[in-house]
Amino acid sequence: MKGNKRKKRKNRGANPVVRLMRCMDLPEFASGLDECIEIWGGNTVQVEGARGIHTYEKELVKISMKNYLLAITGSDFDLAHFGDGGLRVTGKLQRIEWEEG
């Protein structure tokens, strides 16, 4: 008769979203569930959950999020939409970074 042994699962200590963020070398605050950042092609960034605009220049846009700043670097930026916590920035994207706010 076989024994009723249970296989113990390794407790990895983090949910799948946090583990994915660690694999992608993104900061843990970038996984906010009330925030969403979408990149459309190489010229549009759609942000939901924005608190406001910190910096707005033709080559740099910094968006205030809950616990950090989202810095978008590139050229010819234009604020296409802003309202109800969502915004859309268009232009030539080069880099997106998270900065502690």
PDB file of N, CA and C in Angstrom:
ATOM      1  N   MET A   1       0.832  -1.167   0.000  1.00  0.00           N
ATOM      2  CA  MET A   1       0.000   0.000   0.000  1.00  0.00           C
ATOM      3  C   MET A   1       0.889   1.247   0.000  1.00  0.00           C
ATOM      4  N   LYS A   2       0.540   2.182  -0.857  1.00  0.00           N
ATOM      5  CA  LYS A   2       1.324   3.404  -0.959  1.00  0.00           C
ATOM      6  C   LYS A   2       0.920   4.357   0.154  1.00  0.00           C
ATOM      7  N   GLY A   3       1.899   5.045   0.659  1.00  0.00           N
ATOM      8  CA  GLY A   3       1.632   6.037   1.693  1.00  0.00           C
ATOM      9  C   GLY A   3       1.007   7.292   1.095  1.00  0.00           C
ATOM     10  N   ASN A   4       0.209   7.958   1.882  1.00  0.00           N
ATOM     11  CA  ASN A   4      -0.411   9.210   1.442  1.00  0.00           C
ATOM     12  C   ASN A   4       0.511  10.376   1.783  1.00  0.00           C
ATOM     13  N   LYS A   5       1.489  10.566   0.933  1.00  0.00           N
ATOM     14  CA  LYS A   5       2.417  11.669   1.150  1.00  0.00           C
ATOM     15  C   LYS A   5       2.011  12.845   0.279  1.00  0.00           C
ATOM     16  N   ARG A   6       2.004  13.965   0.880  1.00  0.00           N
ATOM     17  CA  ARG A   6       1.717  15.185   0.144  1.00  0.00           C
ATOM     18  C   ARG A   6       3.029  15.799  -0.301  1.00  0.00           C
ATOM     19  N   LYS A   7       3.021  16.271  -1.500  1.00  0.00           N
ATOM     20  CA  LYS A   7       4.193  16.999  -1.971  1.00  0.00           C
ATOM     21  C   LYS A   7       4.105  18.422  -1.447  1.00  0.00           C
ATOM     22  N   LYS A   8       5.179  18.851  -0.839  1.00  0.00           N
ATOM     23  CA  LYS A   8       5.204  20.217  -0.329  1.00  0.00           C
ATOM     24  C   LYS A   8       5.558  21.154  -1.465  1.00  0.00           C
ATOM     25  N   ARG A   9       4.768  22.182  -1.582  1.00  0.00           N
ATOM     26  CA  ARG A   9       5.042  23.223  -2.568  1.00  0.00           C
ATOM     27  C   ARG A   9       6.034  24.200  -1.994  1.00  0.00           C
ATOM     28  N   LYS A  10       6.932  24.614  -2.826  1.00  0.00           N
ATOM     29  CA  LYS A  10       7.863  25.645  -2.385  1.00  0.00           C
ATOM     30  C   LYS A  10       7.124  26.957  -2.268  1.00  0.00           C
ATOM     31  N   ASN A  11       7.244  27.578  -1.154  1.00  0.00           N
ATOM     32  CA  ASN A  11       6.645  28.895  -0.980  1.00  0.00           C
ATOM     33  C   ASN A  11       7.652  29.919  -1.488  1.00  0.00           C
ATOM     34  N   ARG A  12       7.358  30.495  -2.583  1.00  0.00           N
ATOM     35  CA  ARG A  12       8.295  31.434  -3.199  1.00  0.00           C
ATOM     36  C   ARG A  12       8.174  32.826  -2.604  1.00  0.00           C
ATOM     37  N   GLY A  13       7.183  33.047  -1.791  1.00  0.00           N
ATOM     38  CA  GLY A  13       7.096  34.291  -1.061  1.00  0.00           C
ATOM     39  C   GLY A  13       6.605  35.491  -1.852  1.00  0.00           C
ATOM     40  N   ALA A  14       6.197  35.300  -3.093  1.00  0.00           N
ATOM     41  CA  ALA A  14       5.733  36.432  -3.880  1.00  0.00           C
ATOM     42  C   ALA A  14       4.700  35.950  -4.889  1.00  0.00           C
ATOM     43  N   ASN A  15       3.746  36.807  -5.180  1.00  0.00           N
ATOM     44  CA  ASN A  15       2.745  36.435  -6.169  1.00  0.00           C
ATOM     45  C   ASN A  15       3.352  36.489  -7.563  1.00  0.00           C
ATOM     46  N   PRO A  16       2.676  35.944  -8.562  1.00  0.00           N
ATOM     47  CA  PRO A  16       3.246  35.879  -9.918  1.00  0.00           C
ATOM     48  C   PRO A  16       3.590  37.236 -10.515  1.00  0.00           C
ATOM     49  N   VAL A  17       2.810  38.263 -10.217  1.00  0.00           N
ATOM     50  CA  VAL A  17       3.098  39.591 -10.765  1.00  0.00           C
ATOM     51  C   VAL A  17       4.411  40.119 -10.221  1.00  0.00           C
ATOM     52  N   VAL A  18       4.636  39.968  -8.927  1.00  0.00           N
ATOM     53  CA  VAL A  18       5.874  40.436  -8.313  1.00  0.00           C
ATOM     54  C   VAL A  18       7.061  39.649  -8.861  1.00  0.00           C
ATOM     55  N   ARG A  19       6.908  38.339  -9.038  1.00  0.00           N
ATOM     56  CA  ARG A  19       7.997  37.528  -9.596  1.00  0.00           C
ATOM     57  C   ARG A  19       8.319  37.962 -11.019  1.00  0.00           C
ATOM     58  N   LEU A  20       7.286  38.263 -11.820  1.00  0.00           N
ATOM     59  CA  LEU A  20       7.510  38.733 -13.189  1.00  0.00           C
ATOM     60  C   LEU A  20       8.261  40.051 -13.185  1.00  0.00           C
ATOM     61  N   MET A  21       7.874  40.977 -12.299  1.00  0.00           N
ATOM     62  CA  MET A  21       8.550  42.262 -12.220  1.00  0.00           C
ATOM     63  C   MET A  21      10.017  42.083 -11.853  1.00  0.00           C
ATOM     64  N   ARG A  22      10.308  41.148 -10.963  1.00  0.00           N
ATOM     65  CA  ARG A  22      11.702  40.892 -10.588  1.00  0.00           C
ATOM     66  C   ARG A  22      12.482  40.338 -11.776  1.00  0.00           C
ATOM     67  N   CYS A  23      11.872  39.436 -12.549  1.00  0.00           N
ATOM     68  CA  CYS A  23      12.531  38.871 -13.733  1.00  0.00           C
ATOM     69  C   CYS A  23      12.840  39.947 -14.769  1.00  0.00           C
ATOM     70  N   MET A  24      11.975  40.937 -14.864  1.00  0.00           N
ATOM     71  CA  MET A  24      12.156  42.006 -15.845  1.00  0.00           C
ATOM     72  C   MET A  24      13.006  43.147 -15.296  1.00  0.00           C
ATOM     73  N   ASP A  25      13.520  42.987 -14.064  1.00  0.00           N
ATOM     74  CA  ASP A  25      14.318  44.017 -13.392  1.00  0.00           C
ATOM     75  C   ASP A  25      13.575  45.329 -13.246  1.00  0.00           C
ATOM     76  N   LEU A  26      12.268  45.267 -13.046  1.00  0.00           N
ATOM     77  CA  LEU A  26      11.472  46.467 -12.802  1.00  0.00           C
ATOM     78  C   LEU A  26      11.294  46.638 -11.302  1.00  0.00           C
ATOM     79  N   PRO A  27      11.213  47.866 -10.834  1.00  0.00           N
ATOM     80  CA  PRO A  27      10.985  48.079  -9.402  1.00  0.00           C
ATOM     81  C   PRO A  27       9.604  47.581  -9.003  1.00  0.00           C
ATOM     82  N   GLU A  28       9.466  47.125  -7.767  1.00  0.00           N
ATOM     83  CA  GLU A  28       8.197  46.560  -7.316  1.00  0.00           C
ATOM     84  C   GLU A  28       7.060  47.563  -7.352  1.00  0.00           C
ATOM     85  N   PHE A  29       7.352  48.865  -7.172  1.00  0.00           N
ATOM     86  CA  PHE A  29       6.268  49.844  -7.207  1.00  0.00           C
ATOM     87  C   PHE A  29       5.695  50.005  -8.614  1.00  0.00           C
ATOM     88  N   ALA A  30       6.371  49.475  -9.624  1.00  0.00           N
ATOM     89  CA  ALA A  30       5.861  49.565 -11.001  1.00  0.00           C
ATOM     90  C   ALA A  30       4.723  48.588 -11.251  1.00  0.00           C
ATOM     91  N   SER A  31       4.427  47.718 -10.300  1.00  0.00           N
ATOM     92  CA  SER A  31       3.368  46.734 -10.486  1.00  0.00           C
ATOM     93  C   SER A  31       2.056  47.145  -9.830  1.00  0.00           C
ATOM     94  N   GLY A  32       1.851  48.434  -9.624  1.00  0.00           N
ATOM     95  CA  GLY A  32       0.626  48.917  -8.990  1.00  0.00           C
ATOM     96  C   GLY A  32      -0.613  48.449  -9.727  1.00  0.00           C
ATOM     97  N   LEU A  33      -1.561  47.902  -9.004  1.00  0.00           N
ATOM     98  CA  LEU A  33      -2.758  47.362  -9.634  1.00  0.00           C
ATOM     99  C   LEU A  33      -3.722  48.441 -10.095  1.00  0.00           C
ATOM    100  N   ASP A  34      -3.594  49.637  -9.555  1.00  0.00           N
ATOM    101  CA  ASP A  34      -4.476  50.727  -9.953  1.00  0.00           C
ATOM    102  C   ASP A  34      -3.848  51.596 -11.035  1.00  0.00           C
ATOM    103  N   GLU A  35      -2.751  51.130 -11.594  1.00  0.00           N
ATOM    104  CA  GLU A  35      -2.046  51.868 -12.634  1.00  0.00           C
ATOM    105  C   GLU A  35      -1.813  50.970 -13.841  1.00  0.00           C
ATOM    106  N   CYS A  36      -1.825  51.576 -15.017  1.00  0.00           N
ATOM    107  CA  CYS A  36      -1.587  50.822 -16.244  1.00  0.00           C
ATOM    108  C   CYS A  36      -0.807  51.713 -17.203  1.00  0.00           C
ATOM    109  N   ILE A  37       0.258  51.178 -17.766  1.00  0.00           N
ATOM    110  CA  ILE A  37       1.075  51.906 -18.730  1.00  0.00           C
ATOM    111  C   ILE A  37       1.139  51.070 -20.003  1.00  0.00           C
ATOM    112  N   GLU A  38       0.683  51.642 -21.103  1.00  0.00           N
ATOM    113  CA  GLU A  38       0.701  50.953 -22.392  1.00  0.00           C
ATOM    114  C   GLU A  38       1.567  51.728 -23.363  1.00  0.00           C
ATOM    115  N   ILE A  39       2.339  51.006 -24.154  1.00  0.00           N
ATOM    116  CA  ILE A  39       3.150  51.614 -25.198  1.00  0.00           C
ATOM    117  C   ILE A  39       2.588  51.145 -26.527  1.00  0.00           C
ATOM    118  N   TRP A  40       2.184  52.095 -27.352  1.00  0.00           N
ATOM    119  CA  TRP A  40       1.602  51.778 -28.661  1.00  0.00           C
ATOM    120  C   TRP A  40       2.627  52.143 -29.724  1.00  0.00           C
ATOM    121  N   GLY A  41       3.222  51.126 -30.341  1.00  0.00           N
ATOM    122  CA  GLY A  41       4.253  51.398 -31.339  1.00  0.00           C
ATOM    123  C   GLY A  41       5.430  52.100 -30.686  1.00  0.00           C
ATOM    124  N   GLY A  42       6.100  52.949 -31.422  1.00  0.00           N
ATOM    125  CA  GLY A  42       7.211  53.687 -30.868  1.00  0.00           C
ATOM    126  C   GLY A  42       6.896  55.150 -30.688  1.00  0.00           C
ATOM    127  N   ASN A  43       5.581  55.475 -30.659  1.00  0.00           N
ATOM    128  CA  ASN A  43       5.262  56.898 -30.614  1.00  0.00           C
ATOM    129  C   ASN A  43       4.146  57.295 -29.654  1.00  0.00           C
ATOM    130  N   THR A  44       3.562  56.375 -28.913  1.00  0.00           N
ATOM    131  CA  THR A  44       2.464  56.739 -28.014  1.00  0.00           C
ATOM    132  C   THR A  44       2.587  55.979 -26.694  1.00  0.00           C
ATOM    133  N   VAL A  45       2.403  56.705 -25.589  1.00  0.00           N
ATOM    134  CA  VAL A  45       2.345  56.099 -24.257  1.00  0.00           C
ATOM    135  C   VAL A  45       1.010  56.485 -23.645  1.00  0.00           C
ATOM    136  N   GLN A  46       0.229  55.484 -23.265  1.00  0.00           N
ATOM    137  CA  GLN A  46      -1.066  55.680 -22.611  1.00  0.00           C
ATOM    138  C   GLN A  46      -0.893  55.304 -21.144  1.00  0.00           C
ATOM    139  N   VAL A  47      -1.235  56.214 -20.241  1.00  0.00           N
ATOM    140  CA  VAL A  47      -1.046  55.996 -18.809  1.00  0.00           C
ATOM    141  C   VAL A  47      -2.378  56.155 -18.096  1.00  0.00           C
ATOM    142  N   GLU A  48      -2.758  55.159 -17.301  1.00  0.00           N
ATOM    143  CA  GLU A  48      -3.937  55.229 -16.441  1.00  0.00           C
ATOM    144  C   GLU A  48      -3.451  55.243 -15.000  1.00  0.00           C
ATOM    145  N   GLY A  49      -4.088  56.028 -14.163  1.00  0.00           N
ATOM    146  CA  GLY A  49      -3.708  56.119 -12.753  1.00  0.00           C
ATOM    147  C   GLY A  49      -2.720  57.235 -12.482  1.00  0.00           C
ATOM    148  N   ALA A  50      -2.542  58.141 -13.432  1.00  0.00           N
ATOM    149  CA  ALA A  50      -1.611  59.261 -13.249  1.00  0.00           C
ATOM    150  C   ALA A  50      -2.173  60.245 -12.232  1.00  0.00           C
ATOM    151  N   ARG A  51      -1.294  60.799 -11.417  1.00  0.00           N
ATOM    152  CA  ARG A  51      -1.683  61.801 -10.420  1.00  0.00           C
ATOM    153  C   ARG A  51      -1.518  63.219 -10.964  1.00  0.00           C
ATOM    154  N   GLY A  52      -0.688  63.363 -11.989  1.00  0.00           N
ATOM    155  CA  GLY A  52      -0.448  64.678 -12.567  1.00  0.00           C
ATOM    156  C   GLY A  52       0.822  64.680 -13.392  1.00  0.00           C
ATOM    157  N   ILE A  53       1.121  65.837 -13.950  1.00  0.00           N
ATOM    158  CA  ILE A  53       2.321  65.981 -14.759  1.00  0.00           C
ATOM    159  C   ILE A  53       3.360  66.734 -13.938  1.00  0.00           C
ATOM    160  N   HIS A  54       4.507  66.144 -13.774  1.00  0.00           N
ATOM    161  CA  HIS A  54       5.603  66.733 -13.016  1.00  0.00           C
ATOM    162  C   HIS A  54       6.437  67.645 -13.909  1.00  0.00           C
ATOM    163  N   THR A  55       6.824  67.155 -15.102  1.00  0.00           N
ATOM    164  CA  THR A  55       7.647  67.891 -16.051  1.00  0.00           C
ATOM    165  C   THR A  55       7.094  67.676 -17.445  1.00  0.00           C
ATOM    166  N   TYR A  56       6.997  68.752 -18.211  1.00  0.00           N
ATOM    167  CA  TYR A  56       6.518  68.631 -19.592  1.00  0.00           C
ATOM    168  C   TYR A  56       7.390  69.493 -20.497  1.00  0.00           C
ATOM    169  N   GLU A  57       8.247  68.825 -21.255  1.00  0.00           N
ATOM    170  CA  GLU A  57       9.123  69.469 -22.217  1.00  0.00           C
ATOM    171  C   GLU A  57       9.063  68.670 -23.515  1.00  0.00           C
ATOM    172  N   LYS A  58       9.619  69.200 -24.584  1.00  0.00           N
ATOM    173  CA  LYS A  58       9.582  68.501 -25.874  1.00  0.00           C
ATOM    174  C   LYS A  58      10.401  67.219 -25.878  1.00  0.00           C
ATOM    175  N   GLU A  59      11.439  67.128 -25.023  1.00  0.00           N
ATOM    176  CA  GLU A  59      12.283  65.931 -24.982  1.00  0.00           C
ATOM    177  C   GLU A  59      12.105  65.094 -23.713  1.00  0.00           C
ATOM    178  N   LEU A  60      11.330  65.577 -22.750  1.00  0.00           N
ATOM    179  CA  LEU A  60      11.177  64.862 -21.479  1.00  0.00           C
ATOM    180  C   LEU A  60       9.806  65.141 -20.885  1.00  0.00           C
ATOM    181  N   VAL A  61       9.114  64.067 -20.531  1.00  0.00           N
ATOM    182  CA  VAL A  61       7.847  64.180 -19.815  1.00  0.00           C
ATOM    183  C   VAL A  61       7.962  63.298 -18.575  1.00  0.00           C
ATOM    184  N   LYS A  62       7.691  63.876 -17.406  1.00  0.00           N
ATOM    185  CA  LYS A  62       7.665  63.104 -16.161  1.00  0.00           C
ATOM    186  C   LYS A  62       6.247  63.159 -15.625  1.00  0.00           C
ATOM    187  N   ILE A  63       5.711  61.978 -15.365  1.00  0.00           N
ATOM    188  CA  ILE A  63       4.338  61.844 -14.908  1.00  0.00           C
ATOM    189  C   ILE A  63       4.344  61.372 -13.460  1.00  0.00           C
ATOM    190  N   SER A  64       3.630  62.082 -12.607  1.00  0.00           N
ATOM    191  CA  SER A  64       3.520  61.702 -11.197  1.00  0.00           C
ATOM    192  C   SER A  64       2.524  60.555 -11.065  1.00  0.00           C
ATOM    193  N   MET A  65       3.016  59.455 -10.525  1.00  0.00           N
ATOM    194  CA  MET A  65       2.173  58.300 -10.247  1.00  0.00           C
ATOM    195  C   MET A  65       2.013  58.216  -8.727  1.00  0.00           C
ATOM    196  N   LYS A  66       1.432  57.159  -8.240  1.00  0.00           N
ATOM    197  CA  LYS A  66       1.152  57.039  -6.809  1.00  0.00           C
ATOM    198  C   LYS A  66       2.426  57.104  -5.966  1.00  0.00           C
ATOM    199  N   ASN A  67       3.431  56.302  -6.306  1.00  0.00           N
ATOM    200  CA  ASN A  67       4.637  56.220  -5.483  1.00  0.00           C
ATOM    201  C   ASN A  67       5.923  56.511  -6.248  1.00  0.00           C
ATOM    202  N   TYR A  68       5.840  56.995  -7.464  1.00  0.00           N
ATOM    203  CA  TYR A  68       7.033  57.200  -8.268  1.00  0.00           C
ATOM    204  C   TYR A  68       6.740  58.169  -9.404  1.00  0.00           C
ATOM    205  N   LEU A  69       7.775  58.509 -10.153  1.00  0.00           N
ATOM    206  CA  LEU A  69       7.643  59.305 -11.368  1.00  0.00           C
ATOM    207  C   LEU A  69       7.931  58.397 -12.561  1.00  0.00           C
ATOM    208  N   LEU A  70       7.133  58.532 -13.594  1.00  0.00           N
ATOM    209  CA  LEU A  70       7.369  57.830 -14.847  1.00  0.00           C
ATOM    210  C   LEU A  70       8.009  58.832 -15.788  1.00  0.00           C
ATOM    211  N   ALA A  71       9.279  58.601 -16.169  1.00  0.00           N
ATOM    212  CA  ALA A  71      10.023  59.537 -17.019  1.00  0.00           C
ATOM    213  C   ALA A  71      10.062  58.988 -18.441  1.00  0.00           C
ATOM    214  N   ILE A  72       9.565  59.774 -19.385  1.00  0.00           N
ATOM    215  CA  ILE A  72       9.544  59.398 -20.794  1.00  0.00           C
ATOM    216  C   ILE A  72      10.496  60.328 -21.529  1.00  0.00           C
ATOM    217  N   THR A  73      11.491  59.741 -22.180  1.00  0.00           N
ATOM    218  CA  THR A  73      12.499  60.512 -22.892  1.00  0.00           C
ATOM    219  C   THR A  73      12.358  60.267 -24.387  1.00  0.00           C
ATOM    220  N   GLY A  74      12.550  61.320 -25.175  1.00  0.00           N
ATOM    221  CA  GLY A  74      12.453  61.210 -26.624  1.00  0.00           C
ATOM    222  C   GLY A  74      12.476  62.583 -27.250  1.00  0.00           C
ATOM    223  N   SER A  75      11.604  62.810 -28.241  1.00  0.00           N
ATOM    224  CA  SER A  75      11.538  64.122 -28.880  1.00  0.00           C
ATOM    225  C   SER A  75      10.146  64.375 -29.428  1.00  0.00           C
ATOM    226  N   ASP A  76       9.850  65.645 -29.642  1.00  0.00           N
ATOM    227  CA  ASP A  76       8.581  66.086 -30.237  1.00  0.00           C
ATOM    228  C   ASP A  76       7.356  65.606 -29.474  1.00  0.00           C
ATOM    229  N   PHE A  77       7.414  65.631 -28.140  1.00  0.00           N
ATOM    230  CA  PHE A  77       6.285  65.163 -27.345  1.00  0.00           C
ATOM    231  C   PHE A  77       5.116  66.130 -27.382  1.00  0.00           C
ATOM    232  N   ASP A  78       3.931  65.545 -27.361  1.00  0.00           N
ATOM    233  CA  ASP A  78       2.692  66.307 -27.325  1.00  0.00           C
ATOM    234  C   ASP A  78       1.740  65.593 -26.382  1.00  0.00           C
ATOM    235  N   LEU A  79       1.078  66.330 -25.526  1.00  0.00           N
ATOM    236  CA  LEU A  79       0.100  65.760 -24.606  1.00  0.00           C
ATOM    237  C   LEU A  79      -1.226  65.656 -25.357  1.00  0.00           C
ATOM    238  N   ALA A  80      -1.554  64.468 -25.819  1.00  0.00           N
ATOM    239  CA  ALA A  80      -2.732  64.268 -26.662  1.00  0.00           C
ATOM    240  C   ALA A  80      -4.023  64.194 -25.863  1.00  0.00           C
ATOM    241  N   HIS A  81      -3.954  63.731 -24.618  1.00  0.00           N
ATOM    242  CA  HIS A  81      -5.157  63.589 -23.788  1.00  0.00           C
ATOM    243  C   HIS A  81      -4.744  63.637 -22.326  1.00  0.00           C
ATOM    244  N   PHE A  82      -5.553  64.316 -21.500  1.00  0.00           N
ATOM    245  CA  PHE A  82      -5.324  64.318 -20.063  1.00  0.00           C
ATOM    246  C   PHE A  82      -6.645  64.552 -19.366  1.00  0.00           C
ATOM    247  N   GLY A  83      -7.059  63.602 -18.535  1.00  0.00           N
ATOM    248  CA  GLY A  83      -8.286  63.743 -17.774  1.00  0.00           C
ATOM    249  C   GLY A  83      -8.655  62.450 -17.080  1.00  0.00           C
ATOM    250  N   ASP A  84      -9.337  62.547 -15.941  1.00  0.00           N
ATOM    251  CA  ASP A  84      -9.810  61.397 -15.169  1.00  0.00           C
ATOM    252  C   ASP A  84      -8.702  60.396 -14.849  1.00  0.00           C
ATOM    253  N   GLY A  85      -7.504  60.887 -14.545  1.00  0.00           N
ATOM    254  CA  GLY A  85      -6.400  60.007 -14.158  1.00  0.00           C
ATOM    255  C   GLY A  85      -5.720  59.318 -15.312  1.00  0.00           C
ATOM    256  N   GLY A  86      -6.126  59.624 -16.541  1.00  0.00           N
ATOM    257  CA  GLY A  86      -5.490  59.010 -17.697  1.00  0.00           C
ATOM    258  C   GLY A  86      -4.885  60.075 -18.588  1.00  0.00           C
ATOM    259  N   LEU A  87      -3.790  59.719 -19.240  1.00  0.00           N
ATOM    260  CA  LEU A  87      -3.194  60.647 -20.192  1.00  0.00           C
ATOM    261  C   LEU A  87      -2.518  59.884 -21.318  1.00  0.00           C
ATOM    262  N   ARG A  88      -2.347  60.577 -22.419  1.00  0.00           N
ATOM    263  CA  ARG A  88      -1.695  60.001 -23.588  1.00  0.00           C
ATOM    264  C   ARG A  88      -0.655  60.989 -24.089  1.00  0.00           C
ATOM    265  N   VAL A  89       0.579  60.514 -24.228  1.00  0.00           N
ATOM    266  CA  VAL A  89       1.683  61.321 -24.722  1.00  0.00           C
ATOM    267  C   VAL A  89       2.108  60.728 -26.063  1.00  0.00           C
ATOM    268  N   THR A  90       2.227  61.588 -27.087  1.00  0.00           N
ATOM    269  CA  THR A  90       2.700  61.136 -28.392  1.00  0.00           C
ATOM    270  C   THR A  90       4.017  61.829 -28.710  1.00  0.00           C
ATOM    271  N   GLY A  91       4.833  61.192 -29.512  1.00  0.00           N
ATOM    272  CA  GLY A  91       6.128  61.715 -29.915  1.00  0.00           C
ATOM    273  C   GLY A  91       7.038  60.555 -30.267  1.00  0.00           C
ATOM    274  N   LYS A  92       8.308  60.833 -30.421  1.00  0.00           N
ATOM    275  CA  LYS A  92       9.287  59.790 -30.751  1.00  0.00           C
ATOM    276  C   LYS A  92       9.913  59.273 -29.464  1.00  0.00           C
ATOM    277  N   LEU A  93       9.509  58.075 -29.057  1.00  0.00           N
ATOM    278  CA  LEU A  93       9.986  57.477 -27.805  1.00  0.00           C
ATOM    279  C   LEU A  93      11.408  56.954 -27.947  1.00  0.00           C
ATOM    280  N   GLN A  94      12.207  57.206 -26.920  1.00  0.00           N
ATOM    281  CA  GLN A  94      13.541  56.617 -26.848  1.00  0.00           C
ATOM    282  C   GLN A  94      13.691  55.756 -25.601  1.00  0.00           C
ATOM    283  N   ARG A  95      13.123  56.226 -24.488  1.00  0.00           N
ATOM    284  CA  ARG A  95      13.340  55.507 -23.224  1.00  0.00           C
ATOM    285  C   ARG A  95      12.219  55.831 -22.250  1.00  0.00           C
ATOM    286  N   ILE A  96      11.869  54.832 -21.445  1.00  0.00           N
ATOM    287  CA  ILE A  96      10.907  55.010 -20.353  1.00  0.00           C
ATOM    288  C   ILE A  96      11.572  54.486 -19.088  1.00  0.00           C
ATOM    289  N   GLU A  97      11.541  55.305 -18.035  1.00  0.00           N
ATOM    290  CA  GLU A  97      12.188  54.926 -16.780  1.00  0.00           C
ATOM    291  C   GLU A  97      11.270  55.229 -15.602  1.00  0.00           C
ATOM    292  N   TRP A  98      11.462  54.487 -14.525  1.00  0.00           N
ATOM    293  CA  TRP A  98      10.779  54.739 -13.273  1.00  0.00           C
ATOM    294  C   TRP A  98      11.757  55.412 -12.341  1.00  0.00           C
ATOM    295  N   GLU A  99      11.324  56.517 -11.737  1.00  0.00           N
ATOM    296  CA  GLU A  99      12.152  57.234 -10.764  1.00  0.00           C
ATOM    297  C   GLU A  99      11.406  57.303  -9.442  1.00  0.00           C
ATOM    298  N   GLU A 100      12.143  57.196  -8.369  1.00  0.00           N
ATOM    299  CA  GLU A 100      11.499  57.333  -7.069  1.00  0.00           C
ATOM    300  C   GLU A 100      11.034  58.761  -6.901  1.00  0.00           C
ATOM    301  N   GLY A 101       9.817  58.918  -6.432  1.00  0.00           N
ATOM    302  CA  GLY A 101       9.252  60.264  -6.307  1.00  0.00           C
ATOM    303  C   GLY A 101       9.192  60.668  -4.928  1.00  0.00           C
TER     304      GLY A 101
END
